[in-house]
Short mmCIF file of C-alpha atoms and ligand atoms in Angstrom, two decimals:
data_model
loop_
_atom_site.label_atom_id
_atom_site.label_comp_id
_atom_site.label_asym_id
_atom_site.label_seq_id
_atom_site.Cartn_x
_atom_site.Cartn_y
_atom_site.Cartn_z
CA MET A 7 0.12 -0.23 0.00
CA THR A 8 1.44 3.12 -1.08
CA GLU A 9 1.75 6.29 1.49
CA LEU A 10 -1.40 8.24 -0.26
CA GLU A 11 -3.30 5.15 -0.32
CA ARG A 12 -3.01 4.76 3.40
CA LYS A 13 -3.22 8.04 4.40
CA GLN A 14 -6.71 8.13 2.25
CA ASP A 15 -7.42 4.51 3.98
CA ARG A 16 -7.95 2.70 0.46
CA ALA A 17 -7.71 -0.50 -0.48
CA PRO A 18 -4.52 -0.80 -3.34
CA VAL A 19 -5.20 -0.92 -6.67
CA PRO A 20 -4.80 -4.47 -7.73
CA SER A 21 -1.53 -4.74 -10.35
CA GLU A 22 -3.60 -6.87 -13.25
CA TRP A 23 -7.13 -5.92 -13.75
CA THR A 24 -9.35 -7.96 -15.40
CA TYR A 25 -12.74 -7.49 -16.37
CA ALA A 26 -15.89 -9.63 -16.36
CA SER A 27 -17.21 -10.17 -19.32
CA ALA A 28 -20.40 -8.20 -20.25
CA PRO A 29 -21.54 -10.02 -23.49
CA GLU A 30 -24.43 -8.74 -25.91
CA ALA A 31 -27.21 -10.80 -25.84
CA ARG A 32 -27.12 -12.72 -29.21
CA ASP A 33 -30.70 -14.18 -29.51
CA ILE A 34 -32.03 -10.63 -30.74
CA VAL A 35 -30.89 -11.96 -34.32
CA THR A 36 -33.12 -14.34 -35.70
CA LEU A 37 -30.82 -15.94 -38.74
CA GLN A 38 -32.06 -18.16 -41.13
CA ASP A 39 -30.50 -20.99 -42.37
CA ARG A 40 -30.85 -20.37 -46.23
CA TYR A 41 -31.33 -16.61 -47.87
CA GLY A 42 -31.80 -16.40 -51.52
CA HIS A 43 -31.35 -13.07 -53.61
CA TYR A 44 -33.74 -9.86 -53.28
CA VAL A 45 -34.83 -9.24 -56.22
CA GLY A 46 -38.18 -7.32 -57.08
CA GLY A 47 -39.09 -7.01 -53.39
CA GLU A 48 -39.72 -11.00 -53.61
CA TRP A 49 -37.04 -13.62 -52.05
CA LEU A 50 -35.62 -15.40 -54.97
CA GLU A 51 -34.21 -18.68 -54.55
CA ALA A 52 -30.68 -18.89 -54.82
CA ARG A 53 -29.35 -21.45 -57.43
CA GLU A 54 -25.79 -21.65 -56.10
CA THR A 55 -25.07 -20.90 -52.49
CA TYR A 56 -21.82 -20.21 -49.96
CA THR A 57 -21.50 -20.50 -45.80
CA THR A 58 -21.10 -17.11 -44.51
CA ILE A 59 -19.12 -17.53 -41.10
CA SER A 60 -18.76 -15.60 -37.90
CA PRO A 61 -14.74 -14.55 -37.96
CA ALA A 62 -14.58 -14.90 -34.14
CA THR A 63 -15.23 -18.44 -34.14
CA GLU A 64 -15.54 -19.94 -37.65
CA GLU A 65 -18.81 -20.61 -36.96
CA PRO A 66 -21.11 -21.34 -39.84
CA LEU A 67 -23.81 -18.78 -39.70
CA ALA A 68 -25.94 -18.99 -42.40
CA GLU A 69 -26.46 -20.28 -46.39
CA VAL A 70 -26.50 -17.38 -48.71
CA GLY A 71 -26.67 -17.17 -52.72
CA GLN A 72 -24.03 -16.73 -55.15
CA ALA A 73 -25.60 -15.03 -57.80
CA THR A 74 -24.94 -16.39 -61.12
CA PRO A 75 -25.19 -14.12 -64.58
CA GLU A 76 -29.14 -14.53 -65.01
CA GLU A 77 -29.89 -13.80 -61.07
CA VAL A 78 -28.07 -10.45 -61.63
CA GLN A 79 -29.42 -9.95 -64.87
CA ALA A 80 -33.04 -10.90 -62.92
CA ALA A 81 -32.04 -8.19 -60.86
CA VAL A 82 -30.85 -5.79 -62.76
CA ASP A 83 -34.42 -6.23 -65.04
CA ALA A 84 -36.23 -5.53 -61.78
CA ALA A 85 -34.73 -2.50 -61.18
CA ARG A 86 -34.98 -1.01 -64.89
CA ASP A 87 -38.53 -2.03 -64.42
CA ALA A 88 -39.06 -0.30 -60.99
CA TYR A 89 -37.39 2.81 -62.13
CA ALA A 90 -39.56 3.13 -65.99
CA ASN A 91 -42.92 2.04 -64.37
CA GLY A 92 -43.59 4.13 -61.31
CA TRP A 93 -40.52 5.24 -59.50
CA SER A 94 -39.01 7.94 -61.52
CA ASP A 95 -42.73 9.22 -61.31
CA VAL A 96 -42.92 9.15 -57.53
CA SER A 97 -43.12 12.80 -56.22
CA PRO A 98 -39.76 14.08 -54.22
CA SER A 99 -41.60 14.75 -50.96
CA GLU A 100 -42.72 10.87 -51.19
CA ARG A 101 -39.21 9.33 -51.93
CA ALA A 102 -38.26 11.85 -48.81
CA LYS A 103 -40.82 9.74 -47.06
CA TYR A 104 -39.33 6.62 -47.55
CA LEU A 105 -35.98 7.97 -46.76
CA PHE A 106 -37.10 8.80 -43.62
CA ARG A 107 -38.93 5.77 -42.64
CA ILE A 108 -35.84 3.53 -43.33
CA ALA A 109 -34.12 5.71 -41.39
CA ARG A 110 -36.62 5.33 -37.91
CA ILE A 111 -36.67 1.81 -38.45
CA LEU A 112 -32.87 1.46 -38.69
CA GLN A 113 -33.08 3.66 -35.22
CA GLU A 114 -35.77 1.24 -33.89
CA ARG A 115 -33.98 -2.28 -34.76
CA SER A 116 -30.41 -0.59 -33.78
CA ARG A 117 -29.40 -3.68 -31.40
CA GLU A 118 -30.77 -6.06 -33.59
CA PHE A 119 -28.41 -4.66 -36.91
CA ALA A 120 -25.49 -4.14 -34.49
CA VAL A 121 -25.59 -7.21 -32.82
CA LEU A 122 -25.37 -9.08 -36.74
CA GLU A 123 -23.15 -6.70 -37.38
CA SER A 124 -20.59 -7.95 -35.34
CA LEU A 125 -21.65 -11.70 -35.29
CA ASN A 126 -20.80 -11.70 -39.02
CA GLY A 127 -17.97 -9.05 -39.56
CA GLY A 128 -15.97 -9.80 -35.88
CA LYS A 129 -16.02 -5.87 -35.25
CA PRO A 130 -16.82 -4.84 -31.39
CA ILE A 131 -20.11 -4.52 -30.44
CA LYS A 132 -19.13 -1.67 -28.81
CA GLU A 133 -18.47 0.11 -32.23
CA SER A 134 -21.18 -1.23 -33.94
CA ARG A 135 -23.52 0.23 -31.59
CA ASP A 136 -22.04 3.36 -31.15
CA VAL A 137 -21.03 4.13 -34.88
CA ASP A 138 -21.76 1.86 -37.42
CA LEU A 139 -25.62 2.37 -36.28
CA PRO A 140 -26.06 5.70 -35.25
CA LEU A 141 -24.53 6.85 -39.06
CA SER A 142 -26.23 4.56 -41.07
CA ALA A 143 -29.57 6.01 -39.47
CA ALA A 144 -28.12 9.28 -40.14
CA HIS A 145 -26.91 8.59 -43.29
CA PHE A 146 -30.62 8.18 -44.52
CA PHE A 147 -32.05 10.90 -42.88
CA TYR A 148 -29.46 13.01 -44.35
CA TYR A 149 -30.42 12.64 -47.64
CA ALA A 150 -34.53 11.98 -46.75
CA GLY A 151 -33.59 15.85 -46.24
CA TRP A 152 -32.17 16.56 -49.61
CA ALA A 153 -34.72 14.49 -51.75
CA ASP A 154 -37.56 17.52 -52.24
CA LYS A 155 -34.61 19.88 -52.53
CA LEU A 156 -32.69 19.13 -55.66
CA GLU A 157 -33.23 22.53 -57.22
CA TYR A 158 -31.83 24.24 -54.26
CA ALA A 159 -28.62 21.71 -54.32
CA PHE A 160 -28.12 22.67 -57.97
CA PRO A 161 -29.20 25.91 -58.47
CA ASN A 162 -30.01 27.12 -62.16
CA ARG A 163 -29.86 23.41 -63.34
CA LYS A 164 -32.18 20.37 -63.81
CA PRO A 165 -31.38 17.60 -61.95
CA ARG A 166 -32.59 14.44 -62.94
CA PRO A 167 -31.89 10.85 -61.93
CA VAL A 168 -29.37 8.57 -63.75
CA GLY A 169 -31.62 5.82 -63.76
CA VAL A 170 -30.20 2.09 -62.55
CA ALA A 171 -27.41 2.58 -60.15
CA GLY A 172 -24.76 -0.62 -59.81
CA GLN A 173 -23.40 -0.77 -56.27
CA ILE A 174 -20.57 -2.88 -54.63
CA ILE A 175 -19.24 -2.03 -51.09
CA PRO A 176 -16.58 -4.03 -48.98
CA TRP A 177 -16.90 -5.92 -45.86
CA ASN A 178 -15.23 -3.16 -42.99
CA PHE A 179 -18.72 -1.47 -42.72
CA PRO A 180 -21.41 -3.43 -44.13
CA LEU A 181 -24.70 -1.30 -43.57
CA LEU A 182 -22.61 1.82 -43.25
CA MET A 183 -21.08 1.45 -46.77
CA LEU A 184 -24.76 0.14 -47.88
CA ALA A 185 -26.38 3.67 -46.63
CA TRP A 186 -23.55 5.37 -47.87
CA LYS A 187 -25.06 4.14 -51.39
CA ILE A 188 -28.28 3.79 -51.39
CA ALA A 189 -29.44 6.92 -49.62
CA PRO A 190 -28.28 9.35 -51.91
CA ALA A 191 -29.13 7.18 -54.93
CA LEU A 192 -32.84 7.05 -53.97
CA ALA A 193 -32.68 10.77 -52.51
CA ALA A 194 -32.14 11.20 -55.97
CA GLY A 195 -35.05 9.28 -57.68
CA ASN A 196 -32.78 6.33 -58.77
CA THR A 197 -32.95 2.68 -58.11
CA VAL A 198 -30.48 0.11 -57.11
CA VAL A 199 -28.63 -3.19 -57.39
CA LEU A 200 -26.30 -4.05 -54.45
CA LYS A 201 -23.76 -6.31 -53.64
CA PRO A 202 -22.47 -6.50 -50.11
CA ALA A 203 -19.40 -8.16 -49.74
CA GLU A 204 -18.65 -12.20 -50.16
CA THR A 205 -18.09 -12.12 -46.74
CA THR A 206 -20.76 -9.82 -44.87
CA PRO A 207 -23.45 -10.19 -46.64
CA LEU A 208 -26.15 -10.81 -43.33
CA SER A 209 -26.76 -7.27 -42.40
CA ALA A 210 -27.38 -6.33 -46.21
CA LEU A 211 -30.19 -9.14 -45.94
CA LEU A 212 -31.64 -8.13 -43.16
CA PHE A 213 -32.04 -4.29 -44.37
CA CYS A 214 -34.29 -6.26 -47.11
CA ASP A 215 -36.96 -6.62 -44.22
CA VAL A 216 -36.57 -2.87 -43.03
CA LEU A 217 -37.41 -2.34 -46.72
CA ARG A 218 -40.68 -4.34 -46.67
CA GLN A 219 -41.32 -3.05 -43.48
CA ALA A 220 -40.84 0.73 -44.97
CA GLU A 221 -43.36 -0.32 -47.73
CA LEU A 222 -40.38 0.35 -50.30
CA PRO A 223 -41.70 0.18 -53.80
CA PRO A 224 -40.68 -3.55 -55.21
CA GLY A 225 -37.55 -3.58 -57.24
CA VAL A 226 -36.62 -0.33 -56.02
CA VAL A 227 -33.86 -1.76 -54.05
CA ASN A 228 -32.49 -5.10 -55.19
CA ILE A 229 -29.98 -6.84 -53.32
CA VAL A 230 -27.73 -9.94 -54.60
CA THR A 231 -25.26 -11.55 -52.71
CA GLY A 232 -21.75 -13.47 -54.09
CA ASP A 233 -18.68 -12.86 -54.43
CA GLY A 234 -16.33 -10.71 -57.14
CA ARG A 235 -17.57 -12.41 -60.25
CA THR A 236 -21.34 -11.25 -58.93
CA GLY A 237 -19.96 -7.87 -58.56
CA ALA A 238 -17.93 -8.29 -62.31
CA GLU A 239 -21.66 -9.11 -63.25
CA ILE A 240 -23.45 -6.08 -62.30
CA VAL A 241 -20.74 -3.95 -63.52
CA LYS A 242 -20.78 -5.15 -66.33
CA SER A 243 -24.68 -5.34 -67.16
CA GLU A 244 -26.29 -2.99 -69.99
CA GLY A 245 -29.18 -2.14 -67.83
CA VAL A 246 -26.41 -0.30 -65.09
CA ASP A 247 -26.52 3.62 -65.48
CA LYS A 248 -24.07 4.02 -63.32
CA VAL A 249 -21.45 2.24 -60.99
CA ALA A 250 -20.43 2.98 -57.27
CA PHE A 251 -17.63 1.20 -55.88
CA THR A 252 -15.73 0.95 -52.24
CA GLY A 253 -12.77 -1.95 -52.34
CA SER A 254 -9.57 -2.18 -53.42
CA THR A 255 -7.74 0.18 -55.79
CA ASP A 256 -6.87 -3.41 -57.96
CA VAL A 257 -10.51 -4.13 -58.24
CA GLY A 258 -11.39 -0.38 -59.07
CA LYS A 259 -9.10 -0.22 -61.86
CA ALA A 260 -10.38 -2.97 -62.93
CA ILE A 261 -13.50 -1.93 -62.86
CA GLN A 262 -12.46 1.54 -64.24
CA ARG A 263 -10.55 0.05 -67.48
CA GLU A 264 -14.01 -2.18 -68.11
CA LEU A 265 -16.42 0.66 -67.68
CA ALA A 266 -13.78 2.89 -70.29
CA GLY A 267 -15.86 4.30 -73.27
CA THR A 268 -19.21 2.82 -72.02
CA GLY A 269 -20.80 5.91 -70.81
CA LYS A 270 -21.71 4.81 -67.37
CA LYS A 271 -21.15 7.04 -64.43
CA LEU A 272 -18.58 5.78 -62.20
CA THR A 273 -17.48 6.91 -58.59
CA LEU A 274 -14.71 4.32 -56.88
CA GLU A 275 -13.78 5.07 -53.22
CA LEU A 276 -10.35 2.75 -53.04
CA GLY A 277 -7.54 2.40 -50.47
CA GLY A 278 -5.10 4.49 -48.70
CA LYS A 279 -2.03 4.98 -46.10
CA ALA A 280 -2.88 7.97 -44.26
CA ALA A 281 -0.38 9.99 -42.22
CA ASN A 282 -1.47 11.27 -38.49
CA ILE A 283 0.82 13.78 -37.89
CA ILE A 284 1.65 15.01 -34.51
CA PHE A 285 3.77 18.30 -33.68
CA ASP A 286 5.51 18.92 -30.64
CA ASP A 287 3.14 21.55 -29.30
CA ALA A 288 0.20 19.04 -29.74
CA ALA A 289 -1.80 18.07 -26.63
CA LEU A 290 0.00 14.51 -26.47
CA ASP A 291 -2.66 12.67 -24.27
CA GLN A 292 -5.18 13.53 -26.52
CA ALA A 293 -3.00 12.80 -29.73
CA VAL A 294 -2.01 9.60 -28.05
CA GLU A 295 -5.82 8.65 -27.91
CA GLY A 296 -6.20 9.72 -31.29
CA ILE A 297 -3.42 7.31 -32.90
CA ILE A 298 -5.16 4.41 -31.37
CA ASN A 299 -8.34 5.83 -32.64
CA GLY A 300 -6.90 6.19 -35.66
CA ILE A 301 -5.53 2.91 -36.36
CA TYR A 302 -7.24 0.31 -33.87
CA PHE A 303 -10.62 1.84 -34.57
CA ASN A 304 -12.59 -1.07 -36.75
CA GLN A 305 -9.19 -3.53 -36.35
CA GLY A 306 -7.73 -1.30 -38.70
CA HIS A 307 -10.12 -2.45 -41.57
CA VAL A 308 -10.56 1.73 -41.89
CA CYS A 309 -9.86 3.13 -45.95
CA CYS A 310 -9.24 6.33 -43.92
CA ALA A 311 -7.29 4.81 -41.07
CA GLY A 312 -4.11 6.26 -39.86
CA SER A 313 -1.50 3.85 -40.36
CA ARG A 314 1.91 5.67 -40.57
CA LEU A 315 2.67 8.06 -37.73
CA LEU A 316 4.26 10.91 -38.39
CA VAL A 317 6.35 12.14 -35.50
CA GLN A 318 7.85 15.48 -35.09
CA GLU A 319 11.14 14.05 -33.33
CA SER A 320 11.78 15.89 -30.86
CA ILE A 321 8.75 14.10 -28.97
CA TYR A 322 9.12 11.30 -30.61
CA GLU A 323 10.71 8.96 -27.11
CA PRO A 324 7.45 10.48 -24.81
CA VAL A 325 4.73 9.65 -27.71
CA VAL A 326 5.90 6.22 -28.45
CA GLU A 327 6.23 5.77 -24.37
CA LYS A 328 2.61 7.02 -24.14
CA LEU A 329 1.41 4.51 -27.28
CA LYS A 330 2.77 1.48 -25.94
CA ARG A 331 1.83 1.77 -22.97
CA ARG A 332 -1.83 2.74 -23.93
CA LEU A 333 -1.86 -0.42 -26.19
CA THR A 334 -1.24 -2.78 -22.99
CA THR A 335 -4.85 -1.43 -22.22
CA LEU A 336 -6.61 -2.38 -25.19
CA ARG A 337 -8.68 -5.51 -24.60
CA VAL A 338 -8.77 -7.82 -27.80
CA GLY A 339 -11.54 -10.19 -27.73
CA ASP A 340 -15.18 -11.53 -28.33
CA PRO A 341 -16.58 -8.98 -30.51
CA LEU A 342 -19.95 -9.26 -28.83
CA ASP A 343 -18.35 -8.70 -25.68
CA LYS A 344 -18.83 -4.72 -24.56
CA ASN A 345 -15.68 -4.38 -22.80
CA THR A 346 -14.14 -5.11 -26.52
CA ASP A 347 -11.82 -2.68 -28.03
CA VAL A 348 -10.14 -4.91 -31.08
CA GLY A 349 -12.25 -7.53 -32.25
CA ALA A 350 -11.68 -10.51 -35.12
CA ILE A 351 -9.98 -10.01 -38.14
CA ASN A 352 -12.64 -9.86 -40.69
CA SER A 353 -11.49 -13.68 -42.90
CA LYS A 354 -9.14 -15.99 -42.89
CA GLN A 355 -7.62 -14.15 -46.39
CA GLN A 356 -7.12 -10.88 -44.84
CA LEU A 357 -5.59 -12.31 -41.81
CA ASP A 358 -2.60 -13.89 -44.12
CA LYS A 359 -2.40 -10.61 -45.83
CA ILE A 360 -1.44 -8.81 -42.50
CA GLN A 361 0.72 -11.65 -41.24
CA GLU A 362 2.77 -11.49 -45.00
CA LEU A 363 2.99 -7.63 -44.74
CA VAL A 364 3.83 -7.82 -40.97
CA ALA A 365 6.83 -10.24 -41.96
CA SER A 366 8.15 -8.22 -44.55
CA GLY A 367 8.10 -5.12 -41.93
CA ALA A 368 9.95 -7.02 -40.04
CA GLU A 369 12.25 -8.67 -42.27
CA GLU A 370 13.23 -5.25 -44.04
CA GLY A 371 14.61 -3.90 -40.40
CA ALA A 372 11.99 -2.18 -38.58
CA GLU A 373 11.13 -3.34 -35.07
CA ILE A 374 7.85 -4.85 -33.78
CA TYR A 375 5.95 -4.13 -30.91
CA GLN A 376 2.65 -5.47 -29.60
CA PRO A 377 1.52 -5.44 -26.16
CA PRO A 378 1.20 -8.92 -24.06
CA CYS A 379 -2.19 -10.14 -24.95
CA ARG A 380 -4.01 -13.47 -25.26
CA LEU A 381 -5.61 -14.25 -28.09
CA PRO A 382 -8.45 -16.42 -28.60
CA GLU A 383 -7.22 -20.11 -30.41
CA GLN A 384 -10.29 -20.59 -32.79
CA GLY A 385 -11.03 -17.56 -35.50
CA TYR A 386 -8.70 -14.98 -37.18
CA TRP A 387 -7.08 -12.17 -34.51
CA PHE A 388 -4.23 -10.20 -34.76
CA ALA A 389 -2.77 -8.17 -31.54
CA PRO A 390 -2.46 -4.63 -31.79
CA THR A 391 0.80 -4.20 -33.54
CA VAL A 392 3.51 -0.91 -33.89
CA PHE A 393 6.52 -0.93 -36.05
CA THR A 394 9.01 1.58 -35.21
CA ASN A 395 12.39 2.72 -37.27
CA VAL A 396 10.32 2.29 -40.21
CA ALA A 397 12.10 3.90 -43.64
CA GLN A 398 9.70 5.20 -45.72
CA SER A 399 10.59 2.88 -48.78
CA TYR A 400 9.26 -0.16 -46.35
CA ARG A 401 6.17 -2.43 -47.97
CA ILE A 402 4.35 -0.96 -44.25
CA ALA A 403 5.10 2.70 -45.03
CA GLN A 404 4.34 2.15 -48.62
CA GLU A 405 1.05 -0.18 -48.89
CA GLU A 406 -2.01 -0.52 -47.43
CA ILE A 407 -2.48 -3.68 -44.89
CA PHE A 408 -6.09 -3.01 -43.37
CA GLY A 409 -5.20 -4.16 -40.34
CA PRO A 410 -4.20 -3.45 -36.71
CA VAL A 411 -0.68 -2.76 -37.39
CA LEU A 412 0.79 0.93 -36.99
CA SER A 413 4.17 2.19 -38.48
CA ILE A 414 5.73 5.26 -36.66
CA LEU A 415 8.09 7.70 -38.93
CA THR A 416 9.88 11.02 -37.41
CA PHE A 417 10.02 14.39 -38.99
CA ARG A 418 11.57 17.89 -37.84
CA THR A 419 9.83 20.60 -39.96
CA PRO A 420 6.74 21.16 -41.17
CA ASP A 421 7.65 20.85 -44.80
CA GLU A 422 9.37 16.83 -43.95
CA ALA A 423 6.44 16.30 -42.40
CA VAL A 424 3.84 17.29 -45.87
CA GLU A 425 6.42 15.26 -48.10
CA LYS A 426 6.65 12.57 -45.85
CA ALA A 427 2.74 12.99 -45.57
CA ASN A 428 2.06 12.80 -49.74
CA ASN A 429 4.86 10.31 -50.81
CA THR A 430 2.58 8.15 -51.24
CA PRO A 431 -0.08 6.49 -54.56
CA TYR A 432 -2.94 6.85 -51.98
CA GLY A 433 -4.59 10.48 -51.05
CA LEU A 434 -8.12 9.63 -48.97
CA SER A 435 -7.01 11.01 -45.46
CA ALA A 436 -4.61 12.86 -43.08
CA GLY A 437 -4.84 13.92 -39.01
CA VAL A 438 -2.64 16.98 -37.94
CA TRP A 439 -2.16 17.44 -34.17
CA THR A 440 -0.91 20.85 -33.04
CA GLU A 441 -2.26 23.94 -31.04
CA LYS A 442 -1.22 26.56 -33.94
CA GLY A 443 -4.86 26.68 -35.89
CA SER A 444 -2.32 28.31 -38.52
CA ARG A 445 -0.30 25.77 -38.56
CA ILE A 446 -3.45 22.96 -39.04
CA LEU A 447 -4.75 25.54 -42.39
CA TRP A 448 -1.32 25.25 -43.80
CA MET A 449 -0.89 21.48 -43.76
CA ALA A 450 -4.39 21.41 -44.61
CA GLU A 451 -3.40 23.44 -47.82
CA ARG A 452 -0.84 20.86 -48.36
CA LEU A 453 -1.57 17.70 -47.78
CA ARG A 454 -3.33 16.04 -50.60
CA ALA A 455 -5.94 13.95 -49.16
CA GLY A 456 -9.55 14.19 -49.28
CA VAL A 457 -10.19 15.01 -45.76
CA VAL A 458 -8.26 16.24 -43.36
CA TRP A 459 -8.94 15.54 -39.86
CA ALA A 460 -7.28 18.36 -37.21
CA ASN A 461 -6.90 17.33 -33.78
CA THR A 462 -9.00 14.68 -34.05
CA TYR A 463 -9.07 11.46 -36.17
CA ASN A 464 -11.81 8.87 -37.52
CA ARG A 465 -15.15 11.63 -37.46
CA PHE A 466 -17.87 11.30 -40.18
CA ASP A 467 -20.53 13.00 -40.65
CA PRO A 468 -23.03 12.61 -43.37
CA SER A 469 -23.20 15.70 -44.39
CA SER A 470 -19.33 16.15 -44.91
CA PRO A 471 -18.31 15.24 -48.29
CA PHE A 472 -16.05 11.97 -48.31
CA GLY A 473 -13.70 10.65 -50.80
CA GLY A 474 -9.62 10.41 -52.02
CA TYR A 475 -7.23 11.70 -54.67
CA LYS A 476 -4.73 9.86 -57.31
CA GLU A 477 -4.90 5.82 -56.33
CA SER A 478 -7.68 7.06 -53.89
CA GLY A 479 -10.03 6.99 -56.50
CA PHE A 480 -12.64 9.70 -57.15
CA GLY A 481 -15.96 10.88 -56.79
CA ARG A 482 -17.29 11.99 -53.16
CA GLU A 483 -20.17 10.60 -50.99
CA GLY A 484 -21.56 12.22 -48.20
CA GLY A 485 -23.24 15.81 -48.80
CA ARG A 486 -24.29 17.74 -51.23
CA HIS A 487 -21.67 16.65 -53.12
CA GLY A 488 -22.58 13.00 -52.53
CA LEU A 489 -25.61 13.50 -54.75
CA GLU A 490 -23.86 14.72 -58.07
CA PRO A 491 -22.72 11.03 -59.06
CA TYR A 492 -26.58 10.08 -58.94
CA LEU A 493 -27.70 13.16 -60.81
CA ASP A 494 -27.86 14.03 -64.78
CA LEU A 495 -27.22 17.88 -64.29
CA THR A 496 -27.29 18.69 -68.12
P1 LIG B 519 -12.48 -5.88 -52.61
O1 LIG B 519 -11.94 -5.19 -53.74
O2 LIG B 519 -11.84 -7.31 -53.36
O3 LIG B 519 -14.01 -5.95 -52.39
C1 LIG B 519 -14.41 -4.83 -52.23
C2 LIG B 519 -16.24 -5.22 -52.99
O4 LIG B 519 -15.90 -5.63 -54.22
C3 LIG B 519 -16.72 -6.73 -52.52
O5 LIG B 519 -17.73 -6.29 -52.58
C4 LIG B 519 -16.30 -7.90 -53.45
O6 LIG B 519 -16.86 -9.09 -53.32
C5 LIG B 519 -15.87 -6.97 -54.95
N1 LIG B 519 -15.27 -7.55 -56.24
C6 LIG B 519 -14.35 -8.26 -56.11
N2 LIG B 519 -14.31 -8.64 -57.30
C7 LIG B 519 -14.66 -7.63 -58.28
C8 LIG B 519 -14.57 -7.38 -59.74
N3 LIG B 519 -13.86 -7.84 -60.20
N4 LIG B 519 -15.45 -6.71 -59.88
C9 LIG B 519 -16.58 -6.21 -59.19
N5 LIG B 519 -16.51 -6.39 -58.18
C10 LIG B 519 -15.53 -7.08 -57.51
O7 LIG B 519 -11.59 -6.00 -51.67
P2 LIG B 519 -10.99 -7.66 -51.39
O8 LIG B 519 -12.22 -7.65 -50.03
O9 LIG B 519 -10.59 -8.48 -51.64
O10 LIG B 519 -9.93 -6.66 -49.83
C11 LIG B 519 -8.84 -6.51 -50.29
C12 LIG B 519 -7.91 -5.38 -50.12
O11 LIG B 519 -8.60 -4.35 -49.97
C13 LIG B 519 -8.04 -5.32 -48.20
O12 LIG B 519 -6.92 -5.94 -47.62
C14 LIG B 519 -8.00 -3.65 -48.37
O13 LIG B 519 -6.30 -3.28 -48.22
C15 LIG B 519 -8.68 -2.96 -49.41
N6 LIG B 519 -9.36 -2.65 -48.94
C16 LIG B 519 -10.41 -1.18 -49.23
C17 LIG B 519 -11.29 -0.82 -48.92
C18 LIG B 519 -11.99 0.68 -48.51
O14 LIG B 519 -12.89 1.32 -47.87
N7 LIG B 519 -11.30 1.29 -49.50
C19 LIG B 519 -12.59 -1.62 -48.22
C20 LIG B 519 -12.36 -3.39 -48.30
C21 LIG B 519 -11.11 -3.71 -48.71
P3 LIG B 519 -15.94 -10.27 -52.64
O15 LIG B 519 -16.42 -9.61 -51.16
O16 LIG B 519 -16.68 -11.28 -52.88
O17 LIG B 519 -14.50 -10.01 -53.01
#
């Protein structure tokens, strides 16, 4: 017992804290054994299926469809039919009504969706509950507000919907990416065919139930599941007028090649390798929280993750020391436990990719630190990792790892920070930590990144446009800008 504790007559603080588990009840979610495709407001029996699992336990959850070219075509036909025979005549305020309904139902059913999202994707329940679900509902609310104000959003132009939107989304924020895609498309008066990622189809399939509850006319939103082949079929389908894709840069480039010369509209939201830059006048404890949030949020499966930490040389040691200490307090484990900070890696394939890149970092000469933590034996797991002694040329400083792995580099001057931050093929996001407003503005002007956060990180708001430069893609999602790709403005 310390002198202070004796004086205060308190028991000594235990040297090792352990948390009793606080599991979220799973029975709020009712899964079917088998799902088909949601086409024209009906469930279409899937001809081929595969098993979707929980990445935390490898437990099979359900059989879902692997859409064939004919099934994709049926979905596109349903969307085209709904567009031509009804939806394009629905008044804008009526469209808004459906979006408001969807938003409200998502709020009402948020616990169910949050549990399902964590179960199928591996992310901690506190993130699905406090981030994915509120933001998904907020997105529908936000775009509901625009549906009958398009003339005000684009004054002196004649906004008209483009037709059928083909939308392909990734596995890191399954429901939120669905909201980012569907909400602006419907607000602008389009119909939709959407494909969720192969590993995380279940929240999109539950969303079909929300569409029915909201009484959205049949065919306005169609959902087909499957792997990349299904995505490729959507992209090349002649009945699709606009493609919106979020995922890897390689697939984004392939889609762009496929669509070249077709006249179809395209937006691409691809990868990133963001710099999170800490100046020596920053509030260090807050910055350390921002670093943790920047890279360990959602296991680092975040396109805008702050995966390259640039620390001003004079504060390198205290920052690394504080960061390592903070890392030891992160709780890695069961995604459905409300105490969990870092959940499961989304798939075996992604775990292999992380392991391969981390091995390359150690081989190239970087120093690795992982806090002591016991990882579950079953499922896909990776301990929060920090690399120091990283050179800019190392793969871990250049390539998107998409996992809980941070590479630390240093700089001396603001110019050097900008040069290093921009030294990547990507340009999606960046973070700046300093107490000087003038420096924030100076940096923001020079950073080639679509989003620059100042003294915070990973903040999202439906009214704020999001998107990249260079190999991070083009087009913006969110805000008024997010309507533009879904409108013909001539
Ligand atoms: P992909 O780009 O393969 O997946 C994104 C979506 O595109 C999925 O729905 C996928 O289906 C689909 N898809 C795959 N191939 C095609 C194709 N040829 N035509 C049309 N659609 C296709 O990403 P991965 O899941 O393979 O992840 C690989 C890497 O990509 C990650 O390690 C990460 O670096 C990056 N990534 C970036 C994301 C971002 O938000 N910017 C999100 C996800 C990944 P399926 O699920 O079946 O593969």
